[in-house]
Short mmCIF file of N, CA and C in Angstrom, two decimals:
data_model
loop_
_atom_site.label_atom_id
_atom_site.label_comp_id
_atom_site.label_asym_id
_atom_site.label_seq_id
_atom_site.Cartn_x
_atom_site.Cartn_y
_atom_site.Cartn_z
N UNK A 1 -70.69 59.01 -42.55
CA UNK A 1 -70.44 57.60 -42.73
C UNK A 1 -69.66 57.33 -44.03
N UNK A 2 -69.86 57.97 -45.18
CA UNK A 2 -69.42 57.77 -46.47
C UNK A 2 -68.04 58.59 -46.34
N UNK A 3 -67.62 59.30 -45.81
CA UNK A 3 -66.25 60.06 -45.70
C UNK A 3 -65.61 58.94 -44.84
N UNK A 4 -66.16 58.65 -43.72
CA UNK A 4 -65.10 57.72 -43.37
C UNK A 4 -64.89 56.54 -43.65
N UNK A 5 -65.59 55.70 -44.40
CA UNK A 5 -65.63 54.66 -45.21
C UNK A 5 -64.15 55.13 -46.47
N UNK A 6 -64.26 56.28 -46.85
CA UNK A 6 -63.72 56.56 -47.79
C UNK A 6 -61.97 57.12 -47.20
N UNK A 7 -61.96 57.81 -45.82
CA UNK A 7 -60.32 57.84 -45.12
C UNK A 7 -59.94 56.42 -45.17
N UNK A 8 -60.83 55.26 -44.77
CA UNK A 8 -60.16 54.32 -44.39
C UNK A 8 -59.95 53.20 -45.57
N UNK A 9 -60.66 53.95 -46.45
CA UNK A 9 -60.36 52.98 -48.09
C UNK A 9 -58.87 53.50 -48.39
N UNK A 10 -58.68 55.44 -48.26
CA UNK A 10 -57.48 55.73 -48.16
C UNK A 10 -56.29 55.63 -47.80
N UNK A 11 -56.53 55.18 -46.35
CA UNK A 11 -55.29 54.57 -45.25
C UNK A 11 -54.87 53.33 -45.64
N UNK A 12 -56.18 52.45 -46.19
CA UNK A 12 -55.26 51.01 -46.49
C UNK A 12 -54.93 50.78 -47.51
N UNK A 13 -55.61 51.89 -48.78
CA UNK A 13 -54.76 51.64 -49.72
C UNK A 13 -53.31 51.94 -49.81
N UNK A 14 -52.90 53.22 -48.78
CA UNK A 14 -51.72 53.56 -48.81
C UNK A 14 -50.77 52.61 -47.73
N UNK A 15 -51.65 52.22 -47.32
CA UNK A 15 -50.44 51.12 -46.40
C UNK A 15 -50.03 50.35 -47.09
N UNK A 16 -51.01 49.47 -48.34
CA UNK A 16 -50.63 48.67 -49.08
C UNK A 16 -49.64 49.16 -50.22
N UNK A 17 -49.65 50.07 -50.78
CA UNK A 17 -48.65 50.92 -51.71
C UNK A 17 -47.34 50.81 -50.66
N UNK A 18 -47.12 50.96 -49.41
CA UNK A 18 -46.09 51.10 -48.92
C UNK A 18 -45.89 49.59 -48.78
N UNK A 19 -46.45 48.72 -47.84
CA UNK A 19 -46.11 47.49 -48.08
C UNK A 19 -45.48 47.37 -49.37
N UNK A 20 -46.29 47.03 -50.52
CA UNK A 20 -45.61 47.14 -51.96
C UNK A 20 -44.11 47.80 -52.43
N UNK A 21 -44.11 48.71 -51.76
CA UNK A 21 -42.97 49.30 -52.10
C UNK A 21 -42.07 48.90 -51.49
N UNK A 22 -42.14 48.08 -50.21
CA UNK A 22 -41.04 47.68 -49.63
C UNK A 22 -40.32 46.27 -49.38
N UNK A 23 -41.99 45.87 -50.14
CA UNK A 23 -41.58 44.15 -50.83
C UNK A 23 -40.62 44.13 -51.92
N UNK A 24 -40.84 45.34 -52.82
CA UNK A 24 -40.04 45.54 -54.10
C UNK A 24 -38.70 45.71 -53.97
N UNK A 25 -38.49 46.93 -52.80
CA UNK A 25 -37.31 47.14 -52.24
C UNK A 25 -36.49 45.91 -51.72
N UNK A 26 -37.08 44.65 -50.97
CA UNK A 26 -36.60 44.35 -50.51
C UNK A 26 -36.49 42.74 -51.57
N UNK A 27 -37.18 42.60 -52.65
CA UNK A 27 -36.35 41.74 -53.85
C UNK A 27 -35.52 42.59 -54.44
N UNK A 28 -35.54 43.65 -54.59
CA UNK A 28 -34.28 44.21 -55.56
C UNK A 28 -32.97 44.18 -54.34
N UNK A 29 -32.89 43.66 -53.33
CA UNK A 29 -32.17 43.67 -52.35
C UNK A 29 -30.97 42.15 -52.38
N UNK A 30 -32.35 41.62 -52.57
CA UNK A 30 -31.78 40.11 -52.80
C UNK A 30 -31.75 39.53 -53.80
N UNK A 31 -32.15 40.28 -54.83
CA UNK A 31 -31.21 39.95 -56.43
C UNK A 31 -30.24 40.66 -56.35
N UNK A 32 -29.98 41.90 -55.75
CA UNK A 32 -28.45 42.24 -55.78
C UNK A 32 -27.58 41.48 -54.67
N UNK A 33 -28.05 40.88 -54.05
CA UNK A 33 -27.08 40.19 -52.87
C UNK A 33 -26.82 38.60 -53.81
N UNK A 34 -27.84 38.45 -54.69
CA UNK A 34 -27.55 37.22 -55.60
C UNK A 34 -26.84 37.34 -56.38
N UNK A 35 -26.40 38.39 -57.14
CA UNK A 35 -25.52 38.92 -58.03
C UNK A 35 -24.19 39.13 -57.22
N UNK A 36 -23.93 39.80 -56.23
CA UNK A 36 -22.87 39.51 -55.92
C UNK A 36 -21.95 38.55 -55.33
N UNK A 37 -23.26 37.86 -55.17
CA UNK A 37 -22.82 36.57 -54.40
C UNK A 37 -22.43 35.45 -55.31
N UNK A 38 -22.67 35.64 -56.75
CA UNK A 38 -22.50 34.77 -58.33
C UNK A 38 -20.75 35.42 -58.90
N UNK A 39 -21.15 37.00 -58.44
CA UNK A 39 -19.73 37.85 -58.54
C UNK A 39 -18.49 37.12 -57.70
N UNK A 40 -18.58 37.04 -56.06
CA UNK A 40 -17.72 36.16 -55.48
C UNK A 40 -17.27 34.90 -55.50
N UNK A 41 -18.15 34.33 -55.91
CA UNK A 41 -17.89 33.04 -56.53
C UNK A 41 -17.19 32.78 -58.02
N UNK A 42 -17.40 33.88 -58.53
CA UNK A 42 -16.64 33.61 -59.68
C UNK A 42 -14.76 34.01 -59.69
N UNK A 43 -15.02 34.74 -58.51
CA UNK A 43 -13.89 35.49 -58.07
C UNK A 43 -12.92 34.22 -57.63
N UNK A 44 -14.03 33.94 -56.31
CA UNK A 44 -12.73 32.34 -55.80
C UNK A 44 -12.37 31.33 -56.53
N UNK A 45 -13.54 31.25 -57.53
CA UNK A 45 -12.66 30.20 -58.47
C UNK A 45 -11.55 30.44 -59.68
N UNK A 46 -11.69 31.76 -59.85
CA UNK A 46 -10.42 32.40 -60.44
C UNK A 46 -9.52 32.19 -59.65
N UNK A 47 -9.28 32.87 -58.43
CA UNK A 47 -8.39 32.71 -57.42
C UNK A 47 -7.81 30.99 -57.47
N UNK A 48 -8.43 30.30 -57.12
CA UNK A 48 -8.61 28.65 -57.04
C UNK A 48 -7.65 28.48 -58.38
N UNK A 49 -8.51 28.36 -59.45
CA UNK A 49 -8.17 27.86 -60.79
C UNK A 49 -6.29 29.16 -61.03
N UNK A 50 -6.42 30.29 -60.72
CA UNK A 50 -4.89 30.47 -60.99
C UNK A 50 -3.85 29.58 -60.04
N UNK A 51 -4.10 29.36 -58.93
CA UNK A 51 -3.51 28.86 -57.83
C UNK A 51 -3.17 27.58 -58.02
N UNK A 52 -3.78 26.97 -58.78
CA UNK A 52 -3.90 25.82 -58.92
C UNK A 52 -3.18 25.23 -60.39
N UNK A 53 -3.51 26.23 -61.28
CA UNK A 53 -2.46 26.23 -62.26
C UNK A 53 -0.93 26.52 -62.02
N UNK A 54 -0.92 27.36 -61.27
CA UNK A 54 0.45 27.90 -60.69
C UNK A 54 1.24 26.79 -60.07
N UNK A 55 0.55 26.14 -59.71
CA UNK A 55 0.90 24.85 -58.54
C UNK A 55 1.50 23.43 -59.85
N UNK A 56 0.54 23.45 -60.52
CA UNK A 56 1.05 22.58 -61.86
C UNK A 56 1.86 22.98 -62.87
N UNK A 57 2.28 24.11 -63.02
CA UNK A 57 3.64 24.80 -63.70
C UNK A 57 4.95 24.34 -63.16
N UNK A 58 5.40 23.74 -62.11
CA UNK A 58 6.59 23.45 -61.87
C UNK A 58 7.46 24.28 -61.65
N UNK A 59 6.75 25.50 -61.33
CA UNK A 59 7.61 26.88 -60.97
C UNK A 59 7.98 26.70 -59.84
N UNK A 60 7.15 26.20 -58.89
CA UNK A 60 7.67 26.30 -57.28
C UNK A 60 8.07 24.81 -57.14
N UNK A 61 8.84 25.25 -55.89
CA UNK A 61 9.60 23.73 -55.42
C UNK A 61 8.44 22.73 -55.35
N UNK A 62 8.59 21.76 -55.38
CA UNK A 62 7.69 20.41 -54.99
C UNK A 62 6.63 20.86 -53.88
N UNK A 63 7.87 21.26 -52.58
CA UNK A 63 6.47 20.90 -51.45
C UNK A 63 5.46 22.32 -51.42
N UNK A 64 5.82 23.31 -51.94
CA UNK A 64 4.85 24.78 -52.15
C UNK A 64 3.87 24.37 -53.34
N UNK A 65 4.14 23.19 -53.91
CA UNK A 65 3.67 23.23 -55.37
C UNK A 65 2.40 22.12 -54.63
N UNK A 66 2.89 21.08 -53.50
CA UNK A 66 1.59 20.25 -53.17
C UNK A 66 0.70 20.94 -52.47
N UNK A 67 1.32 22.20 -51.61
CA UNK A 67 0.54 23.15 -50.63
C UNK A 67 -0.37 23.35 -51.65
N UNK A 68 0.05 23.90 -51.80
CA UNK A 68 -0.98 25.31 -52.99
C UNK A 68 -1.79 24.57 -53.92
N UNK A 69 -1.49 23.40 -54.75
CA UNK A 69 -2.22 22.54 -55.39
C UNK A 69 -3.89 21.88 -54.40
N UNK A 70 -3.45 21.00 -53.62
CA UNK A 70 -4.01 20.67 -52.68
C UNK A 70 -5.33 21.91 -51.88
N UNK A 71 -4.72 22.88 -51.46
CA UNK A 71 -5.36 24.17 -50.95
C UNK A 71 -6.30 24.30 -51.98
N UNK A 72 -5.89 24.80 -53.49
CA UNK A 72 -6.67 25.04 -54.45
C UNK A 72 -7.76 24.33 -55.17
N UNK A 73 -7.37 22.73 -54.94
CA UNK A 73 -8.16 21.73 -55.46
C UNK A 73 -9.19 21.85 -54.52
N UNK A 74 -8.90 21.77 -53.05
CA UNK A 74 -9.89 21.29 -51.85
C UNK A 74 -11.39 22.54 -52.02
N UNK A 75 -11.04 23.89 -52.41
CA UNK A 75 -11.31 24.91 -52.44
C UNK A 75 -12.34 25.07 -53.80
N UNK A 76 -12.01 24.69 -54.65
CA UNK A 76 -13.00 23.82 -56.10
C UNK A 76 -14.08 23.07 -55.84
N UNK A 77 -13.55 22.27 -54.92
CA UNK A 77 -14.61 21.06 -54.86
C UNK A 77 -15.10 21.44 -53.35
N UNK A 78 -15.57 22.22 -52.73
CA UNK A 78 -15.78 22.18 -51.65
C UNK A 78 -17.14 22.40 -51.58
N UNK A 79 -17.78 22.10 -50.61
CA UNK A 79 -19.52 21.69 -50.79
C UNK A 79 -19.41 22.92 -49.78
N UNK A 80 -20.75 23.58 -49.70
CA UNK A 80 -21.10 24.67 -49.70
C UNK A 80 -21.24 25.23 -48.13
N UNK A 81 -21.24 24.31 -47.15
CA UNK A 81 -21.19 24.10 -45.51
C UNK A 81 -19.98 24.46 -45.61
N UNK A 82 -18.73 23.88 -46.82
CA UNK A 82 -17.49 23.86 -45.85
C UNK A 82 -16.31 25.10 -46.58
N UNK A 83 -16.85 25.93 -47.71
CA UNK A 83 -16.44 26.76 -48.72
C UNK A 83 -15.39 27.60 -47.47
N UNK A 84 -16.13 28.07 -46.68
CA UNK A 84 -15.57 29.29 -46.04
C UNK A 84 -14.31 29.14 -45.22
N UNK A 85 -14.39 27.73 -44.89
CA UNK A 85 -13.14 27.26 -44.10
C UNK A 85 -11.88 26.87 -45.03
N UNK A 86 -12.29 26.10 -46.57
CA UNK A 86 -11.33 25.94 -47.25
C UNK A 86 -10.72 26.68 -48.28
N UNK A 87 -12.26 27.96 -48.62
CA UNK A 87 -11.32 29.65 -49.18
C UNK A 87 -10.06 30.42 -48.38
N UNK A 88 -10.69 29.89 -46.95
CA UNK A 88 -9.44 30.74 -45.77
C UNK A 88 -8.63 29.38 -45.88
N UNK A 89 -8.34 28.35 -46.38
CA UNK A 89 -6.78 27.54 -46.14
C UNK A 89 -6.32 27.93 -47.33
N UNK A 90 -7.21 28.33 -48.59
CA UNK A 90 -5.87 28.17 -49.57
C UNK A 90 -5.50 29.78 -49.48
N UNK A 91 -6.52 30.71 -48.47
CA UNK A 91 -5.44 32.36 -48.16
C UNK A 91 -4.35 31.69 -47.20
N UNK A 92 -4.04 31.16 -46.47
CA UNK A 92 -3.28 30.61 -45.77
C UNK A 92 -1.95 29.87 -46.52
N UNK A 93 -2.44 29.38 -47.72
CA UNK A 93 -1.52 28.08 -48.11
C UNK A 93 -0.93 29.22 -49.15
N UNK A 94 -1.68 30.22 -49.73
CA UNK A 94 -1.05 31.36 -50.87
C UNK A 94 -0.42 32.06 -49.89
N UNK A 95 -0.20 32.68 -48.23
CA UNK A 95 1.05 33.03 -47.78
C UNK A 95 1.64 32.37 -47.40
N UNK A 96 1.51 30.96 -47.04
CA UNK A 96 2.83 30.23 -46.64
C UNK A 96 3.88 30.25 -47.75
N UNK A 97 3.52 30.06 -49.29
CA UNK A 97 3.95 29.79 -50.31
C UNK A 97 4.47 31.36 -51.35
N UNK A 98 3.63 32.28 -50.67
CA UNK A 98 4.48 33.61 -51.94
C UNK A 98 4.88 34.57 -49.67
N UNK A 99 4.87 33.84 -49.34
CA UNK A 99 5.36 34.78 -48.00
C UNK A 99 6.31 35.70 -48.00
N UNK A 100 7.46 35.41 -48.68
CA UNK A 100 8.83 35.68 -48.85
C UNK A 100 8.76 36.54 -50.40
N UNK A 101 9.64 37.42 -50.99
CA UNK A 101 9.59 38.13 -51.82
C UNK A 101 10.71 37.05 -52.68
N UNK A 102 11.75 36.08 -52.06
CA UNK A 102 12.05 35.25 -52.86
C UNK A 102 11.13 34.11 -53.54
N UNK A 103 10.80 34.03 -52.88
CA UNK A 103 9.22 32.61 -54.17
C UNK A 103 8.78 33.55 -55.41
N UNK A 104 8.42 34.72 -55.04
CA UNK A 104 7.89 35.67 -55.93
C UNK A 104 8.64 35.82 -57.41
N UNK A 105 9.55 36.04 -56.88
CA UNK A 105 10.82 36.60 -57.58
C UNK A 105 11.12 35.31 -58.58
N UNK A 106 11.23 33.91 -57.91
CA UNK A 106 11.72 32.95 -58.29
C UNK A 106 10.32 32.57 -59.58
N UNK A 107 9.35 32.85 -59.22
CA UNK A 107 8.05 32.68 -60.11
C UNK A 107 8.36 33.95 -61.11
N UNK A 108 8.74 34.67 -61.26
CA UNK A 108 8.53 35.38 -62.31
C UNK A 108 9.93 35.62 -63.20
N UNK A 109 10.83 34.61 -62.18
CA UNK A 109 12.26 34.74 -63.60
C UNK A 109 11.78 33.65 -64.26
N UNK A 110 10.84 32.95 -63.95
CA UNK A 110 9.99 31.93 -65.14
C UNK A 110 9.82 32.00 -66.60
N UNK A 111 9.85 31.01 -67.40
CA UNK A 111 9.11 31.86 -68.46
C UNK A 111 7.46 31.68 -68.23
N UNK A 112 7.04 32.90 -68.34
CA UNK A 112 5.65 33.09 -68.69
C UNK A 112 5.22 33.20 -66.75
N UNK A 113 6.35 33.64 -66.02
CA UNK A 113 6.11 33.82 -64.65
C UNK A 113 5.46 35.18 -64.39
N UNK A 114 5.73 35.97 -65.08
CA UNK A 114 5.56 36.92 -64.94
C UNK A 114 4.24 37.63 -65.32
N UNK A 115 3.37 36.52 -66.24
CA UNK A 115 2.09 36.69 -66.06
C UNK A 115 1.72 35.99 -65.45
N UNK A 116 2.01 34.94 -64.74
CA UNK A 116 1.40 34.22 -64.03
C UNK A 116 1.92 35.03 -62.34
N UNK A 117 2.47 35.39 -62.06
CA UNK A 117 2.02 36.41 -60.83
C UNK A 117 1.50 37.03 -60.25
N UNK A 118 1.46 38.11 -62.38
CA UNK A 118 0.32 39.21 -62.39
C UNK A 118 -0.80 38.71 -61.75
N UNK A 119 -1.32 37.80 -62.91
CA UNK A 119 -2.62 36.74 -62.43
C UNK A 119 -3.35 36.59 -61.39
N UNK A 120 -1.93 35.92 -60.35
CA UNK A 120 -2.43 35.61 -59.59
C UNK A 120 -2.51 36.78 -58.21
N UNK A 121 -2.21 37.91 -58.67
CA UNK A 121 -1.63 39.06 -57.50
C UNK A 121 -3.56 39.47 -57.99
N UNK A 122 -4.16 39.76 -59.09
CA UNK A 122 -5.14 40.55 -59.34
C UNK A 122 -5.96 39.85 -59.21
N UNK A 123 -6.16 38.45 -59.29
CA UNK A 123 -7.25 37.73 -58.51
C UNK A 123 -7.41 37.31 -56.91
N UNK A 124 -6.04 37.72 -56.16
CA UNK A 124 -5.83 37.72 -54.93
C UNK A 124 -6.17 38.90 -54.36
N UNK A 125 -6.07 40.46 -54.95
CA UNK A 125 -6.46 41.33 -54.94
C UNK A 125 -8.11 41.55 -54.75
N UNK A 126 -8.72 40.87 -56.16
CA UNK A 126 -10.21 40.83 -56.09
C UNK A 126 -11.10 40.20 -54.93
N UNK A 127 -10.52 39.33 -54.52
CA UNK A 127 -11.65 38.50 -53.70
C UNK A 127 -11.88 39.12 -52.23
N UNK A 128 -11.26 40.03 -52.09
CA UNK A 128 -11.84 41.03 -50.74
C UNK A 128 -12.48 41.94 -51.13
N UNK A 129 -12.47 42.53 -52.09
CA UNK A 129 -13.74 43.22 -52.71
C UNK A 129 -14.79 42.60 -53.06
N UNK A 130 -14.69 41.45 -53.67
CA UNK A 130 -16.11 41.01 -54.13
C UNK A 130 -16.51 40.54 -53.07
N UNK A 131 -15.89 39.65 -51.82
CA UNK A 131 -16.53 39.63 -50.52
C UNK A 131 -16.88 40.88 -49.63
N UNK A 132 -16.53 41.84 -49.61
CA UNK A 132 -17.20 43.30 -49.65
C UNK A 132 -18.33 43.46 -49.41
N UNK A 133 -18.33 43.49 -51.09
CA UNK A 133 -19.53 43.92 -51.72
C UNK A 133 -20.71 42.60 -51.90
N UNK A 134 -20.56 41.57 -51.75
CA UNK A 134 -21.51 40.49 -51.01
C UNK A 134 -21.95 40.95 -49.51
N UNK A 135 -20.90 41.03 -48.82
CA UNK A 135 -21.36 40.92 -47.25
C UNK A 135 -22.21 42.91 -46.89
N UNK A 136 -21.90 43.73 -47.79
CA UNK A 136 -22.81 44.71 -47.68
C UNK A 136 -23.65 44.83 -48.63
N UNK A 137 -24.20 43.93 -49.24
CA UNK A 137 -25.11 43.53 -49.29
C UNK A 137 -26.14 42.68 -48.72
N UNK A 138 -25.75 41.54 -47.95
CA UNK A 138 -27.00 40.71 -47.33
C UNK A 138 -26.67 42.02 -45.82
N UNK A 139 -26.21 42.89 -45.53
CA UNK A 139 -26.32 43.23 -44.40
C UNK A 139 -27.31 44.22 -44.75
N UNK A 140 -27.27 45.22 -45.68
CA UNK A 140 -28.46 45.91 -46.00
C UNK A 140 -29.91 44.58 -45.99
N UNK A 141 -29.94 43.66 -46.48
CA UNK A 141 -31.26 42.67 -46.72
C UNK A 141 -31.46 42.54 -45.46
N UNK A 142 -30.55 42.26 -44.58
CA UNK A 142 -30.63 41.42 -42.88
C UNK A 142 -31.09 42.83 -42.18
N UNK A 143 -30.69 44.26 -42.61
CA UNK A 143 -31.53 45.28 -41.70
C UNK A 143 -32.56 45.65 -42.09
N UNK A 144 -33.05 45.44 -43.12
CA UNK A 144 -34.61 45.77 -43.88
C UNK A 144 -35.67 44.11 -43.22
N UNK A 145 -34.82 42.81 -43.62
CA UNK A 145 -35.78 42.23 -42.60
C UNK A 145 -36.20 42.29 -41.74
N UNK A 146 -35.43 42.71 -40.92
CA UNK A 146 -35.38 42.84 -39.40
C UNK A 146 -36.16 43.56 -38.95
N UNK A 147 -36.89 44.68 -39.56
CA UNK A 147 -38.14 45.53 -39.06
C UNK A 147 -39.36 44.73 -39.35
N UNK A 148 -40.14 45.08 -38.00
CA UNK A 148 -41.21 44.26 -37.71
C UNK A 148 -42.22 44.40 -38.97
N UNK A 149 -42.50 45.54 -39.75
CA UNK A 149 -43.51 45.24 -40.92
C UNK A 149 -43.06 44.21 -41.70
N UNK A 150 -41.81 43.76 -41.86
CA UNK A 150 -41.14 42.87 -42.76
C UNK A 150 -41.63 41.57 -42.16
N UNK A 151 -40.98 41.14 -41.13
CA UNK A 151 -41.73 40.12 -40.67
C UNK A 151 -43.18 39.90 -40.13
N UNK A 152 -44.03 40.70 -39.96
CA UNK A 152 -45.32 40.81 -39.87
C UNK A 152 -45.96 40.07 -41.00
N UNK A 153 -46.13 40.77 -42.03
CA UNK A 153 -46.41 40.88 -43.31
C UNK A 153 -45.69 39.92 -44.41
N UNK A 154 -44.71 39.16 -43.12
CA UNK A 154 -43.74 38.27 -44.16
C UNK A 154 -43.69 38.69 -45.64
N UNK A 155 -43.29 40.21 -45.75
CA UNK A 155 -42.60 39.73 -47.04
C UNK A 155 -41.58 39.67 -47.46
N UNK A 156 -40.72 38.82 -46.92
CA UNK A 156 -39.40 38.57 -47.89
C UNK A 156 -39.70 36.70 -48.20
N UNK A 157 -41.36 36.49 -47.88
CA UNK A 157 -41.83 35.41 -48.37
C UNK A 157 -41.09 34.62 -48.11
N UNK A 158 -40.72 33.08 -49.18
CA UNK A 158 -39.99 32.03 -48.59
C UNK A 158 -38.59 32.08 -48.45
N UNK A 159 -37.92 33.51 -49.37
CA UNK A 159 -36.34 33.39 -48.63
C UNK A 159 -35.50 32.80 -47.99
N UNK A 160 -34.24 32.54 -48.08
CA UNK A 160 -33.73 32.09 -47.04
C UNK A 160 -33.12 33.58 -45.85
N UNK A 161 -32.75 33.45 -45.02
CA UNK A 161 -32.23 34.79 -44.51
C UNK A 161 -30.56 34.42 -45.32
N UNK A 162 -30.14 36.13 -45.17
CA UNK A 162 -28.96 36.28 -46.20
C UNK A 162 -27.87 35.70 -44.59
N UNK A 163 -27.21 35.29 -45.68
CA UNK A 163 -25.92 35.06 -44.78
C UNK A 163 -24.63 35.81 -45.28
N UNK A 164 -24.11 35.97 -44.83
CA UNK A 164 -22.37 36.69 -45.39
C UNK A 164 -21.90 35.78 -45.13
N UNK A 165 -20.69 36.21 -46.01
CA UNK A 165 -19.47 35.23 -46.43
C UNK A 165 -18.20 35.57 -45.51
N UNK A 166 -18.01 35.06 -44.51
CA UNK A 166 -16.62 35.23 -43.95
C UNK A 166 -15.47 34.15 -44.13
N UNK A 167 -14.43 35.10 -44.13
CA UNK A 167 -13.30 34.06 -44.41
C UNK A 167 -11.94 35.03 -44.25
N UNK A 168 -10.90 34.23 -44.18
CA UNK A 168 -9.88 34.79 -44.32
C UNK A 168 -9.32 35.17 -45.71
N UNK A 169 -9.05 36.36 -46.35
CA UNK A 169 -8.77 36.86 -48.03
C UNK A 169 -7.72 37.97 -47.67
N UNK A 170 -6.71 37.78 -46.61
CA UNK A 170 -5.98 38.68 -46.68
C UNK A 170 -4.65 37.92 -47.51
N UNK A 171 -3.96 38.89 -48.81
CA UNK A 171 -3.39 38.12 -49.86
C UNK A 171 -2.30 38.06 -49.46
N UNK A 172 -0.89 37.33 -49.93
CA UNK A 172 0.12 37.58 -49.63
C UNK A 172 1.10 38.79 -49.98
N UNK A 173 1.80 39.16 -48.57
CA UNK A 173 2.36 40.64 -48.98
C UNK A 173 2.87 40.88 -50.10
N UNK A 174 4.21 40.07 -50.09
CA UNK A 174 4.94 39.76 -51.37
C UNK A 174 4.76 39.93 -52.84
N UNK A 175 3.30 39.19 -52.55
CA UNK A 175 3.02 38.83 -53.65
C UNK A 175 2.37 40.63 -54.30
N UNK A 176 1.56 41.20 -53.25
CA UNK A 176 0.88 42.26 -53.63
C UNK A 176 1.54 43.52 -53.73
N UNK A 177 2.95 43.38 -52.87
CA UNK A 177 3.63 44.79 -52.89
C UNK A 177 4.62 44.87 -54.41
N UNK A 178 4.95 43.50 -55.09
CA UNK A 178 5.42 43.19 -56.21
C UNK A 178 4.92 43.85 -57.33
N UNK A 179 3.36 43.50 -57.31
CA UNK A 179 2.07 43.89 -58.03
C UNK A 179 1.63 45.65 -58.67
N UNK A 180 2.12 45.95 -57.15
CA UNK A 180 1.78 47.55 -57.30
C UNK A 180 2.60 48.13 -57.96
#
């Protein structure tokens, strides 16, 4: 009677050590999916804020200068339902506007164009990596929830479930083959 009193003090203490360990696992999961997700965001508003400066330099013609202004502003201020649709207009509104290797060109016989290209080529560069490395991250969190001890045992507690970030971040050619 006392031995098995004592396997089964064993078994649940070790279930609980594993539970434990996989509650732990699975906040260090979603502080790193929070971190990168603070990382991407800092990314698009670089992106945003060069784009947007670029747009108020008077480098580009008028109507590339309201595209891209407009794109970049909307993209700043965008409430958090609608981020993903207006990160993918201003990737849209940055190739309508550096599409051509002449806009490019024409931005950097500028003065001070030529860092402002750089600029904007290495923050156009970044934001598919840092969306990356966000979206493999909540996908590791979204396959560790997803096993039934996780939700049994609810522990990823009050969480929200992770979402990824999709969008369109493919940069303009021009702009990136310039860059390299």
């Amino acid at each position: 009677m006392t031995a098995t009193l004592i396997w089964i003090l064993v078994a649940l203490v070790a279930i609980g050590v594993y539970l434990s360990w996989t509650a732990g696992r699975l906040d260090r999961l979603h502080v790193r999916m929070d971190a990168a997700r603070a990382a991407l965001d800092a990314q698009l508003l670089r992106r945003a804020s060069v784009a947007q400066e670029l747009a108020t330099s008077g480098v580009l013609d008028p109507a590339a200068s309201i595209v891209l202004y407009e794109a970049a502003h909307a993209a700043r201020q965008a409430e958090e339902e609608q981020r993903e649709v207006l990160e993918s207009e201003l990737s849209q509104a940055l190739r309508a506007v550096f599409g051509d290797t002449g806009q490019v060109e024409a931005v950097r016989a500028a003065p001070g164009g030529e860092e402002a290209a750089r600029e904007l080529a290495e923050a156009v560069r970044r934001v598919p990596m840092a969306r990356r490395f966000h979206n493999d991250a909540v996908g590791a969190a979204r396959r560790l929830r997803e096993h039934r001890k996780v939700r049994w045992f609810r522990l990823a507690g009050h969480a929200p479930f992770p979402l990824a970030f999709e969008m369109d971040d493919e940069p303009p050619a021009a702009l990136i083959e310039r860059a390299v």
